[in-house]
Short mmCIF file of C-alpha atoms in Angstrom, two decimals:
data_model
loop_
_atom_site.label_atom_id
_atom_site.label_comp_id
_atom_site.label_asym_id
_atom_site.label_seq_id
_atom_site.Cartn_x
_atom_site.Cartn_y
_atom_site.Cartn_z
CA UNK A 1 -18.51 -30.44 39.81
CA UNK A 2 -21.82 -32.79 38.92
CA UNK A 3 -24.62 -32.09 37.44
CA UNK A 4 -27.04 -34.31 39.00
CA UNK A 5 -30.06 -33.37 40.86
CA UNK A 6 -29.58 -33.44 44.87
CA UNK A 7 -32.08 -32.87 47.89
CA UNK A 8 -29.74 -28.88 48.35
CA UNK A 9 -29.99 -28.56 44.68
CA UNK A 10 -34.16 -28.64 43.99
CA UNK A 11 -34.53 -25.81 47.18
CA UNK A 12 -33.57 -23.51 45.93
CA UNK A 13 -35.32 -22.95 43.06
CA UNK A 14 -37.28 -19.89 40.96
CA UNK A 15 -40.31 -18.07 42.11
CA UNK A 16 -42.93 -18.19 39.96
CA UNK A 17 -44.25 -15.17 38.87
CA UNK A 18 -47.05 -14.98 40.89
CA UNK A 19 -44.51 -15.06 44.34
CA UNK A 20 -41.81 -12.84 43.07
CA UNK A 21 -41.71 -9.43 44.37
CA UNK A 22 -40.76 -6.91 42.23
CA UNK A 23 -41.19 -4.07 44.04
CA UNK A 24 -37.75 -5.00 46.07
CA UNK A 25 -35.72 -5.63 42.35
CA UNK A 26 -37.09 -1.99 42.02
CA UNK A 27 -35.53 -0.92 45.14
CA UNK A 28 -32.27 -2.82 44.00
CA UNK A 29 -31.51 -1.52 40.41
CA UNK A 30 -32.33 2.24 42.33
CA UNK A 31 -29.96 1.56 44.59
CA UNK A 32 -27.51 0.68 42.39
CA UNK A 33 -27.60 3.34 40.21
CA UNK A 34 -26.57 5.76 43.46
CA UNK A 35 -23.99 3.20 44.15
CA UNK A 36 -22.41 3.89 40.47
CA UNK A 37 -23.48 7.10 40.35
CA UNK A 38 -21.23 7.95 44.16
CA UNK A 39 -17.83 5.59 43.19
CA UNK A 40 -18.15 7.47 40.17
CA UNK A 41 -17.93 11.03 41.68
CA UNK A 42 -15.76 10.23 44.72
CA UNK A 43 -13.62 7.18 43.56
CA UNK A 44 -13.18 6.35 40.12
CA UNK A 45 -13.52 9.85 38.60
CA UNK A 46 -10.42 11.50 41.02
CA UNK A 47 -8.72 11.10 44.58
CA UNK A 48 -11.51 11.33 47.17
CA UNK A 49 -9.25 13.51 49.16
CA UNK A 50 -9.89 16.54 46.61
CA UNK A 51 -13.09 17.00 47.74
CA UNK A 52 -12.55 15.65 51.73
CA UNK A 53 -10.02 18.08 52.16
CA UNK A 54 -9.46 21.04 50.03
CA UNK A 55 -11.21 23.79 47.97
CA UNK A 56 -14.10 21.88 45.40
CA UNK A 57 -11.82 21.29 42.28
CA UNK A 58 -14.55 22.28 39.79
CA UNK A 59 -16.13 25.82 41.22
CA UNK A 60 -18.43 26.44 38.62
CA UNK A 61 -22.26 26.18 39.16
CA UNK A 62 -22.92 23.01 36.76
CA UNK A 63 -20.53 21.08 38.54
CA UNK A 64 -21.66 22.33 41.75
CA UNK A 65 -24.58 21.87 41.30
CA UNK A 66 -23.58 17.72 39.80
CA UNK A 67 -21.90 17.39 42.78
CA UNK A 68 -24.39 18.72 45.25
CA UNK A 69 -27.60 16.62 44.30
CA UNK A 70 -25.43 13.24 44.00
CA UNK A 71 -24.46 14.31 47.46
CA UNK A 72 -28.00 14.68 48.82
CA UNK A 73 -30.07 11.84 46.95
CA UNK A 74 -27.65 8.83 47.26
CA UNK A 75 -24.70 9.66 48.77
CA UNK A 76 -24.62 6.99 51.86
CA UNK A 77 -28.36 5.95 51.25
CA UNK A 78 -27.61 4.32 48.13
CA UNK A 79 -25.58 2.17 49.95
CA UNK A 80 -26.97 1.72 52.59
CA UNK A 81 -30.57 0.88 51.20
CA UNK A 82 -28.36 -2.28 49.37
CA UNK A 83 -27.41 -2.94 52.85
CA UNK A 84 -30.66 -3.24 53.82
CA UNK A 85 -32.35 -5.40 50.95
CA UNK A 86 -29.01 -7.93 51.46
CA UNK A 87 -30.37 -9.33 54.45
CA UNK A 88 -34.17 -9.04 53.34
CA UNK A 89 -32.65 -11.53 50.70
CA UNK A 90 -31.14 -13.75 52.92
CA UNK A 91 -34.67 -14.10 54.45
CA UNK A 92 -36.38 -14.89 52.02
CA UNK A 93 -33.36 -17.20 51.04
CA UNK A 94 -33.92 -18.76 54.34
CA UNK A 95 -37.74 -18.82 54.66
CA UNK A 96 -37.78 -21.14 51.23
CA UNK A 97 -35.28 -23.30 52.47
CA UNK A 98 -37.06 -24.05 56.14
CA UNK A 99 -40.32 -24.69 53.99
CA UNK A 100 -38.91 -27.11 51.28
CA UNK A 101 -37.26 -28.44 55.27
CA UNK A 102 -34.06 -28.47 53.32
CA UNK A 103 -30.65 -27.28 55.79
CA UNK A 104 -30.16 -23.83 55.70
CA UNK A 105 -27.28 -23.30 57.44
CA UNK A 106 -24.84 -24.99 54.52
CA UNK A 107 -26.35 -23.64 52.44
CA UNK A 108 -25.72 -19.94 53.68
CA UNK A 109 -22.06 -20.71 55.08
CA UNK A 110 -21.70 -22.01 51.34
CA UNK A 111 -22.92 -18.60 49.74
CA UNK A 112 -21.01 -16.42 52.00
CA UNK A 113 -18.17 -17.86 51.46
CA UNK A 114 -19.08 -17.65 47.70
CA UNK A 115 -19.20 -14.24 48.22
CA UNK A 116 -16.26 -13.44 50.02
CA UNK A 117 -14.37 -15.33 47.07
CA UNK A 118 -16.23 -12.74 45.05
CA UNK A 119 -14.99 -9.69 46.74
CA UNK A 120 -11.85 -10.05 46.95
CA UNK A 121 -10.92 -10.86 43.15
CA UNK A 122 -12.79 -7.46 42.69
CA UNK A 123 -10.14 -5.86 45.34
CA UNK A 124 -7.46 -7.12 43.52
CA UNK A 125 -8.48 -7.47 39.54
CA UNK A 126 -10.65 -4.74 39.27
CA UNK A 127 -11.16 -2.23 41.88
CA UNK A 128 -10.38 -1.64 45.50
CA UNK A 129 -14.03 0.02 46.49
CA UNK A 130 -16.00 -3.07 46.77
CA UNK A 131 -18.77 -3.98 48.80
CA UNK A 132 -19.24 -8.03 48.52
CA UNK A 133 -16.45 -8.70 51.04
CA UNK A 134 -17.70 -6.59 53.67
CA UNK A 135 -21.06 -7.67 53.38
CA UNK A 136 -20.15 -11.14 53.90
CA UNK A 137 -18.17 -10.93 56.14
CA UNK A 138 -20.35 -8.65 58.42
CA UNK A 139 -23.39 -11.44 56.99
CA UNK A 140 -22.14 -14.29 58.93
CA UNK A 141 -22.51 -13.05 62.77
CA UNK A 142 -25.67 -11.65 61.05
CA UNK A 143 -26.50 -15.00 60.65
CA UNK A 144 -27.33 -15.91 64.39
CA UNK A 145 -29.78 -13.00 64.06
CA UNK A 146 -32.17 -14.26 61.55
CA UNK A 147 -33.99 -16.48 63.02
CA UNK A 148 -35.42 -14.06 65.94
CA UNK A 149 -38.36 -12.47 66.40
CA UNK A 150 -39.57 -8.82 65.84
CA UNK A 151 -39.54 -8.20 68.95
CA UNK A 152 -36.25 -9.59 69.89
CA UNK A 153 -34.58 -7.78 66.82
CA UNK A 154 -36.23 -4.64 67.79
CA UNK A 155 -34.90 -4.69 70.87
CA UNK A 156 -31.38 -4.70 69.51
CA UNK A 157 -31.87 -2.36 67.18
CA UNK A 158 -33.16 0.19 70.23
CA UNK A 159 -30.35 -0.65 72.73
CA UNK A 160 -27.61 -0.06 69.62
CA UNK A 161 -29.24 3.58 68.54
CA UNK A 162 -29.71 4.34 72.60
CA UNK A 163 -25.74 3.26 73.28
CA UNK A 164 -24.80 5.15 69.95
CA UNK A 165 -26.88 8.06 70.54
CA UNK A 166 -25.65 7.61 74.85
CA UNK A 167 -21.74 7.67 73.89
CA UNK A 168 -22.56 10.83 71.59
CA UNK A 169 -24.10 12.76 73.87
CA UNK A 170 -22.18 12.07 76.67
CA UNK A 171 -19.42 12.81 74.24
CA UNK A 172 -20.85 16.60 73.87
CA UNK A 173 -21.46 17.28 76.66
CA UNK A 174 -17.50 16.53 78.31
CA UNK A 175 -16.37 18.95 74.77
CA UNK A 176 -18.49 21.51 76.02
CA UNK A 177 -16.52 22.10 79.84
CA UNK A 178 -13.21 20.52 78.68
CA UNK A 179 -10.66 21.57 76.07
CA UNK A 180 -11.73 20.87 72.41
CA UNK A 181 -9.96 18.61 70.09
CA UNK A 182 -6.83 19.38 68.67
CA UNK A 183 -7.70 20.50 65.18
CA UNK A 184 -5.91 18.64 62.12
CA UNK A 185 -2.48 19.88 61.80
CA UNK A 186 -1.13 21.53 58.30
CA UNK A 187 1.58 18.43 58.24
CA UNK A 188 -2.15 15.48 58.37
CA UNK A 189 -3.78 16.99 55.36
CA UNK A 190 -0.77 17.75 53.91
CA UNK A 191 0.37 13.70 53.88
CA UNK A 192 -3.78 13.41 53.20
CA UNK A 193 -3.78 15.63 49.94
CA UNK A 194 -0.51 14.27 49.16
CA UNK A 195 -1.87 10.44 48.88
CA UNK A 196 -4.38 11.91 46.64
CA UNK A 197 -1.26 12.85 44.09
CA UNK A 198 0.12 9.43 44.49
CA UNK A 199 -2.86 8.39 43.76
CA UNK A 200 -3.47 10.63 40.31
CA UNK A 201 -0.32 8.86 39.40
CA UNK A 202 -1.02 5.32 40.31
CA UNK A 203 -3.99 5.05 38.67
CA UNK A 204 -3.16 6.46 34.88
CA UNK A 205 -0.30 4.44 34.67
CA UNK A 206 -0.26 2.84 31.71
CA UNK A 207 0.45 -0.56 33.09
CA UNK A 208 -2.63 -2.97 34.48
CA UNK A 209 -0.54 -4.90 36.50
CA UNK A 210 1.34 -1.31 38.10
CA UNK A 211 -2.15 -0.13 38.17
CA UNK A 212 -3.27 -3.38 40.30
CA UNK A 213 0.04 -2.92 43.42
CA UNK A 214 -1.13 -0.09 43.62
CA UNK A 215 -5.08 -0.59 43.73
CA UNK A 216 -3.41 -3.02 46.74
CA UNK A 217 -1.84 -0.62 48.61
CA UNK A 218 -4.11 2.06 47.99
CA UNK A 219 -7.24 -0.37 49.48
CA UNK A 220 -4.68 -1.45 52.00
CA UNK A 221 -4.12 2.20 53.21
CA UNK A 222 -8.04 3.35 52.88
CA UNK A 223 -9.22 0.43 54.86
CA UNK A 224 -7.62 -2.41 56.27
CA UNK A 225 -7.79 -0.23 59.47
CA UNK A 226 -9.48 -0.80 62.38
CA UNK A 227 -11.60 2.42 62.77
CA UNK A 228 -12.87 2.55 59.03
CA UNK A 229 -13.11 -1.15 59.47
CA UNK A 230 -14.92 -1.14 62.04
CA UNK A 231 -17.03 1.11 61.66
CA UNK A 232 -18.56 0.39 58.20
CA UNK A 233 -19.10 -3.07 59.34
CA UNK A 234 -21.10 -1.36 62.30
CA UNK A 235 -22.97 0.51 60.20
CA UNK A 236 -23.61 -2.35 57.74
CA UNK A 237 -24.73 -4.18 60.87
CA UNK A 238 -27.32 -1.90 61.79
CA UNK A 239 -28.63 -2.04 58.33
CA UNK A 240 -28.78 -5.71 58.17
CA UNK A 241 -30.63 -5.99 61.25
CA UNK A 242 -33.02 -2.34 59.90
CA UNK A 243 -33.81 -5.03 56.79
CA UNK A 244 -34.53 -7.46 58.34
CA UNK A 245 -36.64 -6.13 60.78
CA UNK A 246 -38.99 -4.53 57.93
CA UNK A 247 -38.99 -8.10 56.22
CA UNK A 248 -40.27 -9.78 59.66
CA UNK A 249 -42.51 -6.77 60.11
CA UNK A 250 -44.36 -7.05 56.93
CA UNK A 251 -44.17 -3.60 54.76
CA UNK A 252 -41.79 -5.29 52.67
CA UNK A 253 -43.39 -8.69 52.02
CA UNK A 254 -47.15 -7.51 51.38
CA UNK A 255 -46.29 -3.42 50.48
CA UNK A 256 -50.19 -3.30 49.73
CA UNK A 257 -51.45 -4.32 53.23
CA UNK A 258 -48.92 -1.41 55.01
CA UNK A 259 -49.14 1.61 52.44
CA UNK A 260 -50.49 3.91 55.49
CA UNK A 261 -47.65 3.03 56.83
CA UNK A 262 -45.10 3.06 53.71
CA UNK A 263 -46.35 6.52 52.93
CA UNK A 264 -45.58 7.87 56.29
CA UNK A 265 -42.18 6.29 56.02
CA UNK A 266 -41.50 8.30 52.94
CA UNK A 267 -42.69 11.76 53.61
CA UNK A 268 -40.66 11.60 57.15
CA UNK A 269 -37.63 9.58 56.14
CA UNK A 270 -37.26 12.29 53.29
CA UNK A 271 -37.95 15.48 55.73
CA UNK A 272 -35.57 14.35 58.38
CA UNK A 273 -33.58 13.08 55.47
CA UNK A 274 -33.05 16.34 53.49
CA UNK A 275 -32.82 18.80 57.18
CA UNK A 276 -30.13 16.10 58.16
CA UNK A 277 -28.97 16.29 54.33
CA UNK A 278 -28.40 19.96 54.88
CA UNK A 279 -27.02 20.03 57.60
CA UNK A 280 -23.96 17.27 56.16
CA UNK A 281 -23.48 19.16 53.64
CA UNK A 282 -22.32 22.51 55.57
CA UNK A 283 -20.04 20.76 56.79
CA UNK A 284 -17.10 21.14 53.65
CA UNK A 285 -18.08 24.87 54.33
CA UNK A 286 -17.82 24.73 57.75
CA UNK A 287 -14.06 23.34 58.00
CA UNK A 288 -12.14 26.48 57.33
CA UNK A 289 -14.07 28.27 59.96
CA UNK A 290 -13.49 25.57 62.36
CA UNK A 291 -10.26 25.09 62.20
CA UNK A 292 -9.22 29.54 62.21
CA UNK A 293 -11.90 29.53 65.63
CA UNK A 294 -10.92 25.66 66.88
CA UNK A 295 -12.78 25.74 70.20
CA UNK A 296 -16.14 27.20 68.62
CA UNK A 297 -16.20 23.98 66.88
CA UNK A 298 -17.41 21.28 70.50
CA UNK A 299 -20.58 23.57 70.21
CA UNK A 300 -21.47 22.47 66.43
CA UNK A 301 -19.75 18.80 67.55
CA UNK A 302 -23.18 17.20 68.49
CA UNK A 303 -25.49 18.58 65.26
CA UNK A 304 -22.73 17.37 62.69
CA UNK A 305 -22.03 14.15 63.87
CA UNK A 306 -25.68 13.06 64.05
CA UNK A 307 -26.73 14.61 60.43
CA UNK A 308 -24.37 11.80 59.13
CA UNK A 309 -25.67 9.16 60.10
CA UNK A 310 -29.22 10.14 59.41
CA UNK A 311 -28.82 11.85 56.44
CA UNK A 312 -28.37 8.74 54.94
CA UNK A 313 -30.85 5.90 57.23
CA UNK A 314 -33.19 7.92 57.37
CA UNK A 315 -33.33 9.07 53.60
CA UNK A 316 -32.98 5.59 52.78
CA UNK A 317 -35.95 4.89 53.87
CA UNK A 318 -37.44 7.34 53.00
CA UNK A 319 -36.63 6.73 49.57
CA UNK A 320 -37.04 2.92 49.35
CA UNK A 321 -40.93 3.03 50.97
CA UNK A 322 -41.34 6.01 48.75
CA UNK A 323 -40.28 3.60 45.70
CA UNK A 324 -42.26 0.80 47.08
CA UNK A 325 -45.79 2.64 47.08
CA UNK A 326 -45.03 4.45 43.59
CA UNK A 327 -44.80 0.54 42.63
CA UNK A 328 -48.82 0.45 43.19
CA UNK A 329 -50.18 2.76 40.72
CA UNK A 330 -50.23 0.87 37.37
CA UNK A 331 -49.18 3.76 35.85
CA UNK A 332 -45.74 4.29 37.75
CA UNK A 333 -45.33 0.61 37.54
CA UNK A 334 -45.00 0.55 33.34
CA UNK A 335 -42.49 3.80 33.97
CA UNK A 336 -40.37 1.80 36.75
CA UNK A 337 -39.85 -1.52 36.11
CA UNK A 338 -36.97 -0.73 33.47
CA UNK A 339 -35.32 -0.51 36.78
CA UNK A 340 -36.44 -3.97 38.20
CA UNK A 341 -34.04 -5.34 34.80
CA UNK A 342 -31.31 -4.36 36.14
CA UNK A 343 -31.82 -4.90 39.81
CA UNK A 344 -32.53 -8.92 38.68
CA UNK A 345 -28.77 -9.32 38.20
CA UNK A 346 -27.18 -6.69 40.42
CA UNK A 347 -24.52 -8.08 40.93
CA UNK A 348 -23.60 -8.91 37.22
CA UNK A 349 -24.40 -4.89 36.36
CA UNK A 350 -22.24 -4.34 39.94
CA UNK A 351 -19.07 -5.66 38.87
CA UNK A 352 -19.66 -4.62 35.05
CA UNK A 353 -20.03 -1.12 36.34
CA UNK A 354 -16.35 -1.36 38.26
CA UNK A 355 -14.77 -3.24 34.68
CA UNK A 356 -16.10 -0.44 32.41
CA UNK A 357 -15.45 2.58 34.38
CA UNK A 358 -11.95 1.67 35.66
CA UNK A 359 -11.47 1.09 31.65
CA UNK A 360 -12.78 5.20 31.54
CA UNK A 361 -10.05 5.81 33.93
CA UNK A 362 -7.02 4.13 34.80
CA UNK A 363 -4.19 4.99 32.16
CA UNK A 364 -4.32 1.56 30.81
CA UNK A 365 -7.92 2.03 29.25
CA UNK A 366 -8.85 5.90 28.18
CA UNK A 367 -6.93 7.38 31.42
CA UNK A 368 -9.18 10.50 31.84
CA UNK A 369 -8.23 9.88 36.05
CA UNK A 370 -8.38 13.21 37.58
CA UNK A 371 -9.68 14.88 34.92
CA UNK A 372 -13.42 14.89 34.29
CA UNK A 373 -15.78 17.62 37.17
CA UNK A 374 -18.94 15.71 38.54
CA UNK A 375 -20.90 17.36 35.19
CA UNK A 376 -19.49 14.65 32.93
CA UNK A 377 -19.02 11.93 35.63
CA UNK A 378 -22.83 12.12 35.29
CA UNK A 379 -23.32 11.81 32.24
CA UNK A 380 -21.22 8.82 31.82
CA UNK A 381 -23.48 7.19 35.18
CA UNK A 382 -26.52 7.59 32.97
CA UNK A 383 -24.49 6.23 29.13
CA UNK A 384 -23.79 2.98 31.43
CA UNK A 385 -26.76 2.37 33.16
CA UNK A 386 -29.31 3.31 30.66
CA UNK A 387 -27.42 0.53 28.19
CA UNK A 388 -27.13 -1.45 31.55
CA UNK A 389 -31.66 -1.56 31.35
CA UNK A 390 -32.04 -2.91 27.54
CA UNK A 391 -28.69 -5.40 27.86
CA UNK A 392 -30.46 -6.77 31.55
CA UNK A 393 -33.94 -7.31 29.43
CA UNK A 394 -32.46 -8.95 26.76
CA UNK A 395 -30.28 -11.36 29.50
CA UNK A 396 -32.75 -12.44 30.78
CA UNK A 397 -35.31 -13.37 28.75
CA UNK A 398 -33.10 -15.99 27.23
CA UNK A 399 -31.48 -16.89 30.68
CA UNK A 400 -32.54 -17.34 34.26
CA UNK A 401 -30.01 -15.62 35.60
CA UNK A 402 -27.60 -12.78 35.08
CA UNK A 403 -23.80 -15.39 34.53
CA UNK A 404 -22.19 -13.50 37.69
CA UNK A 405 -25.35 -14.94 39.94
CA UNK A 406 -25.82 -18.00 38.03
CA UNK A 407 -21.87 -18.48 39.03
CA UNK A 408 -22.46 -17.81 42.24
CA UNK A 409 -25.27 -20.12 42.37
CA UNK A 410 -23.14 -23.01 41.00
CA UNK A 411 -20.52 -22.19 43.52
CA UNK A 412 -23.39 -21.87 46.68
CA UNK A 413 -24.46 -25.25 45.27
CA UNK A 414 -20.96 -27.22 44.17
CA UNK A 415 -23.30 -28.14 40.54
CA UNK A 416 -23.45 -26.71 37.44
CA UNK A 417 -27.41 -24.85 37.82
CA UNK A 418 -29.84 -24.23 35.22
CA UNK A 419 -28.35 -21.19 33.19
CA UNK A 420 -30.16 -21.35 29.71
CA UNK A 421 -34.10 -20.56 29.07
CA UNK A 422 -35.40 -23.25 26.67
CA UNK A 423 -37.25 -20.40 24.86
CA UNK A 424 -37.14 -16.09 24.93
CA UNK A 425 -39.72 -14.95 27.41
CA UNK A 426 -41.08 -11.29 27.96
CA UNK A 427 -39.22 -10.52 30.60
CA UNK A 428 -42.42 -7.56 30.65
CA UNK A 429 -44.61 -9.63 32.39
CA UNK A 430 -42.12 -13.03 33.46
CA UNK A 431 -40.92 -12.20 36.77
CA UNK A 432 -37.46 -14.12 37.39
CA UNK A 433 -35.78 -15.45 40.13
CA UNK A 434 -32.84 -13.88 42.33
#
């Protein structure tokens, strides 16, 4: 790779301290905490089938509390925030490129292509719950929306939400006047639970290569089907569009100018999100009743179907807005600043979390898979994230980017990027480039 500067390599340079949007780092760092917590509870620690299909394996009060608090505050919300912020990041990069008169499309395609490569390597070599490959794949068509006006993005979102609501309402009306859908058969439930047992056997193997082979099988079974892939990609695109709309609207760009709006979003988002979360959390408790009296399910199908996306997106917006509002207060800014260090090198911290968690739980490491409950898992999350804060601060005081962020930039530009700082800096007062 060449190390000589070119127009493309000098265009996307670190922003100055006064231009840095630290509140975005804050929300990103918070979202990464939630991503770690949900991933560890539902994937790293145990097969998800243990919770989705059967009786809770740890029914004591403390474990149940840890599980439900994770579900209410983080499940679906953190990845939603992460998706919105990914779109915001692309918006910022595009605007900087256009300001400097540098071609944007070539840069964007290389950046997304590099992310897709990282995602595939993450799946094959480390963990199959990767999000990067989905962001990259959805990011390619999303590039078509970046140059659109805010009004156009708002129309697209209105059409998408309107069609989705109309479709769900039509399906619900049809259910009211027709035979209710057939409940899941015992054979189907047993098949899914049997795969959970297979996951325990597969991920507790002591050979790293054997775990790799099983992980690829598990990924193909869980994610490489048109239903799961299509639904997840649809929600990712919607979240991208919401992030794009909010950036063009200005609330994220200049939060001090939009504090009344942000406070309303925080209040309504958290209120509506919590209400939908309560309904969503009742679904496992209602499942045995529906199986015993399946005809009743059609009357409750619409609110149950709506509860999940409303809980995710409304509460994600509420949490993000609340954090940005708190950031405007000097006292809260000091308290929350450590989270920004993690957010500034989120890519490195995300992959590091996968490496640490698979080492803790899989058979080639400590072999704790399916042996710890939600409360112990929460303790592990606190330890991992608690170490990532000082490590991120230390690293960023000596280097311009996290190691994977630097590698990503180098692959994007096709030339080695500046990495080490000429002298250590105090990251508590200096802002750093994303």
